[in-house]
XYZ file of C-alpha atoms in Angstrom:
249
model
C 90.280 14.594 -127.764
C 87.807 11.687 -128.647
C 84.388 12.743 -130.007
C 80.950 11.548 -128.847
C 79.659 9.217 -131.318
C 76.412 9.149 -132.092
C 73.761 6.848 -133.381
C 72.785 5.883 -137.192
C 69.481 6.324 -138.446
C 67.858 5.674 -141.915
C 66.017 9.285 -142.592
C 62.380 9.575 -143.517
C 61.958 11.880 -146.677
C 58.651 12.977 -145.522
C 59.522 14.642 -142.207
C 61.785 17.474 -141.930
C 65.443 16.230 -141.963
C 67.044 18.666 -139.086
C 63.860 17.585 -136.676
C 65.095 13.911 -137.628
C 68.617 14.546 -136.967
C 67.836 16.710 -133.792
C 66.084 14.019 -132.141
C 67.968 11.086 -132.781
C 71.246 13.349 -131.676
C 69.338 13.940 -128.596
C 68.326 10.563 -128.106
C 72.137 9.588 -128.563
C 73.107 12.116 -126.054
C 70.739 11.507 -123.563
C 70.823 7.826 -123.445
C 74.960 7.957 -123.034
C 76.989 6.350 -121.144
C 78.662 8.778 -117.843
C 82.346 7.542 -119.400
C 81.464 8.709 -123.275
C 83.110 12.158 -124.338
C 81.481 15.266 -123.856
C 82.808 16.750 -127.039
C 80.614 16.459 -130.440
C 82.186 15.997 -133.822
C 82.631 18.972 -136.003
C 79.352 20.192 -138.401
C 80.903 18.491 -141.187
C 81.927 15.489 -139.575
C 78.168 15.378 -138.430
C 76.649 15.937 -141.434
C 78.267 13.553 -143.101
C 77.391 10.569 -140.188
C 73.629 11.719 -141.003
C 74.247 12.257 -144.684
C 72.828 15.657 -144.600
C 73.935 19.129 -145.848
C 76.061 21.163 -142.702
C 73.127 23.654 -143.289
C 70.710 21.163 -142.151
C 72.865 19.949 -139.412
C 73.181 23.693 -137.932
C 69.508 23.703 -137.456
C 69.702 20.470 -135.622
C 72.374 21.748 -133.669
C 70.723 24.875 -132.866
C 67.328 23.117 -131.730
C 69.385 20.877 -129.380
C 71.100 24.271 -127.988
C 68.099 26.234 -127.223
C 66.713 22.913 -125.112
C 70.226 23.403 -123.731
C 71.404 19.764 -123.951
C 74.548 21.274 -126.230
C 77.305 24.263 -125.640
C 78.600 25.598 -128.729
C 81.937 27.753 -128.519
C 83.585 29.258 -131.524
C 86.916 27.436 -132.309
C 86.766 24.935 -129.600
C 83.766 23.109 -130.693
C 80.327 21.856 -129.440
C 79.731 20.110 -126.299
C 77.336 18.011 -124.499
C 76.119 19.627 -121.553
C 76.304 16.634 -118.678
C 73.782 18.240 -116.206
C 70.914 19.751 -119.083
C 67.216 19.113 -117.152
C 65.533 16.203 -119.056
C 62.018 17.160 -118.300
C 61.622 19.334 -121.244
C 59.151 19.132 -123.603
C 59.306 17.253 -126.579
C 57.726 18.163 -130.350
C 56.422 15.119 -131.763
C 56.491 14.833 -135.824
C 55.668 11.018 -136.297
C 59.473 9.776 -135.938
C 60.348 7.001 -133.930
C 63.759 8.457 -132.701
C 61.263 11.236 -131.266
C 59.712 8.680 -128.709
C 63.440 7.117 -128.511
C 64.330 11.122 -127.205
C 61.339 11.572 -125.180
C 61.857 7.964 -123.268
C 65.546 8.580 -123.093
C 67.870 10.869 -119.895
C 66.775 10.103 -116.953
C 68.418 6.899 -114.487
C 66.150 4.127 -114.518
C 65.582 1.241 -111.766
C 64.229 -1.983 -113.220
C 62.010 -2.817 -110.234
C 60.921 -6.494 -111.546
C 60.218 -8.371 -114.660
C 58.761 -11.777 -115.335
C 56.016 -12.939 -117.361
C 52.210 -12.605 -116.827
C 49.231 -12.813 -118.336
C 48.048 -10.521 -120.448
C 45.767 -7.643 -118.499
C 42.317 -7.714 -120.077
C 42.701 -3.720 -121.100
C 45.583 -5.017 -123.561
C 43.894 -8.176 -124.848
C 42.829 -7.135 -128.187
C 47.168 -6.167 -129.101
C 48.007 -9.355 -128.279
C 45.280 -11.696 -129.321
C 46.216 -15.560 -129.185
C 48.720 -14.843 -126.768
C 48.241 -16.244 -123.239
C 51.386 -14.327 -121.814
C 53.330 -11.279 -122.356
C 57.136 -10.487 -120.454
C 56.820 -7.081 -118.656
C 59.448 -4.995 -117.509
C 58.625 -2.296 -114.145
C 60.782 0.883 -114.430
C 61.189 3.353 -111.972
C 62.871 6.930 -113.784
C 64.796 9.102 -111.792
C 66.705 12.648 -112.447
C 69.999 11.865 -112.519
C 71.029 15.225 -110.964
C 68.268 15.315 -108.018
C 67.218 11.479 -108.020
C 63.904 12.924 -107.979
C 61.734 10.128 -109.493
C 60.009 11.385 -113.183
C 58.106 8.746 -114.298
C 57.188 4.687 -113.695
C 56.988 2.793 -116.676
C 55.392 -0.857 -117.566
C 56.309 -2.413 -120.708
C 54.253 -5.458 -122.284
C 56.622 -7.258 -124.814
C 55.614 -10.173 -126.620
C 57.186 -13.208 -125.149
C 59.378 -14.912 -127.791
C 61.359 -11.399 -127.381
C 62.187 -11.845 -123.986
C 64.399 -13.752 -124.558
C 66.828 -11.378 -126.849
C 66.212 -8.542 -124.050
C 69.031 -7.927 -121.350
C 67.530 -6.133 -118.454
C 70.473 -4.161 -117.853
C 69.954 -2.357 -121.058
C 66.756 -0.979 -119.899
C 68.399 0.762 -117.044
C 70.023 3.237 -120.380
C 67.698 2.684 -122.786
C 64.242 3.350 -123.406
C 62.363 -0.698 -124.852
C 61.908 1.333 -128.148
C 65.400 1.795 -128.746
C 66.392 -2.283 -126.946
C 63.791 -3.259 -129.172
C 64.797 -1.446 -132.476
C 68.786 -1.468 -132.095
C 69.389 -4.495 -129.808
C 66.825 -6.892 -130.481
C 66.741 -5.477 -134.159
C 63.257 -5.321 -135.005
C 61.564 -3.387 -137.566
C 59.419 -0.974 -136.101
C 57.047 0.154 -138.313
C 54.939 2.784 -136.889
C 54.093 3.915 -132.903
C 50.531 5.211 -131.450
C 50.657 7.377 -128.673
C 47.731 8.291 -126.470
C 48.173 10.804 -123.486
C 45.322 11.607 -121.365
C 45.482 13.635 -117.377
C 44.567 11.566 -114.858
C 44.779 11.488 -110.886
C 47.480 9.745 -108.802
C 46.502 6.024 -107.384
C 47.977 4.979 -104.274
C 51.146 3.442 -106.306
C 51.822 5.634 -108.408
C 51.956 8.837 -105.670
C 54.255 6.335 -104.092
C 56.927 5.716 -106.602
C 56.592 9.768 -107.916
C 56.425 10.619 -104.155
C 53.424 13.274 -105.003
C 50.065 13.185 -102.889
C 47.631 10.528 -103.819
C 45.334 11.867 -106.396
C 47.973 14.727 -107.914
C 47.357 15.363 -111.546
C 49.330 13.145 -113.941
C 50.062 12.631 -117.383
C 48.927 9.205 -118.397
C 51.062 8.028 -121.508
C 50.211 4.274 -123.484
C 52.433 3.496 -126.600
C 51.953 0.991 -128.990
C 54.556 -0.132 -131.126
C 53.965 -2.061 -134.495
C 56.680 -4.325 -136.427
C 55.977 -4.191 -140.209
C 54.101 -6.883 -140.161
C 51.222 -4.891 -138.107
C 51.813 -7.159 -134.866
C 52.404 -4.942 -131.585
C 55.686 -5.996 -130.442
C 55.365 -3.871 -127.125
C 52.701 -2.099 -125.415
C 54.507 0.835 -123.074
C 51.916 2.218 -120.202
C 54.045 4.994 -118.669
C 53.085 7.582 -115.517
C 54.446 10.627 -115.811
C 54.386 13.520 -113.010
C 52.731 16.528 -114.325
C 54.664 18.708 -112.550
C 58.029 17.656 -114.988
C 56.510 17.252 -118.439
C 54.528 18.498 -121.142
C 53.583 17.270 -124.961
C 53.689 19.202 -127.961
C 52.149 17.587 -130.933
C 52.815 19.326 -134.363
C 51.031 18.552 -137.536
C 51.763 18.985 -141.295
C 48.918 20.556 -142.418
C 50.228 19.694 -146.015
């Protein structure tokens, strides 16, 4: 039986290696493809993709087991779980494969994209630049088609270009952008704030006008310190929640 391959990251010594490998195995998992295998590689054969110790990968494993996203049985081996709820919530250490993970599982509709200029809010990520592309998605549970979340994405123009739409209908921009595109992204601010339904947004998340919402604007950074993207997402309240841990140390 073919194995579910998953992505290749470069790991960041500073942050704990299983919470690395746990989210960018759940990013991988999330953001397949309905004709990949639902059967994992073996610990070993994992450990050695991420080029850590089996111990290590067991923890990983575990943490994407308790979310249930994985079945584990003894002597027939681990398995992705094709109808796992995607609205759980999500721990947040400073890794970009955690956003990848949070952005990642649910069917998205690209509603319309273009160019425009840039909104005044956003002017000071993008200064000299007259126009940004954007990119409308519309999130949907793939089991209910309940929609999740609507999502507008501000991408500096000259990377239009290098984006395919239908990619964004799998894949989260952080992920186009990083693996596709193949920029360097250097670091990601994240700002989440409640705030109260407008008349377009309690459309598309077909909740009464004014619900309570979780109001989610990501910034990502190149190495350089330019923002490549500006991500201004909706979220229902009813489906998610943010945990935000930090090292004290």
């Amino acid at each position: 039986m073919t194995s579910f391959a998953p992505d290749s990251i470069v790991l960041n010594r500073k942050l704990p290696l299983w919470y690395q490998v746990s989210q960018s195995l759940r990013a991988s998992i999330l953001g397949r493809s309905p004709r990949d295998p639902l059967r994992l590689p073996t610990e070993e054969q994992l450990a050695g993709h991420y080029g850590v110790s089996v111990l290590t990968m067991r923890q990983a494993l575990k943490e994407l087991e308790d979310e249930g996203l994985i079945t584990r049985h003894r002597r027939r081996g681990t398995f992705i779980e094709p109808h796992a709820r995607r609205g759980a919530p999500v721990r947040l250490l400073g890794s970009v494969d955690a956003i990848v993970a949070q952005q990642s599982g649910m069917k998205a509709h690209l509603l319309d994209h273009g160019t425009a200029a840039v909104p005044s809010e956003l002017a000071e990520f993008f200064p000299r630049v007259p126009e940004v592309a954007t990119y409308h998605r519309l999130r949907c549970d793939e089991k209910t088609g309940e929609p999740t979340n609507h999502a507008r994405n501000y991408v500096r123009p000259e990377l239009a270009g290098r984006i395919d739409p239908d990619d964004l209908a799998r894949w989260p921009m952080t992920k186009v952008l990083r693996d596709v595109v193949g920029m360097d992204i250097s670091r990601i601010t994240d700002t989440v704030e409640a705030r109260l339904a407008d008349p377009e947004t309690a459309r598309l998340l077909e909740v009464p006008l004014l619900s309570p919402i979780l109001h989610y604007t990501g910034i990502t950074y190149d190495a350089a310190g330019r923002v490549l993207d500006v991500a201004v997402i909706h979220y229902r309240g009813d489906r998610f929640s943010f945990t935000v841990t930090l090292d004290a140390t």
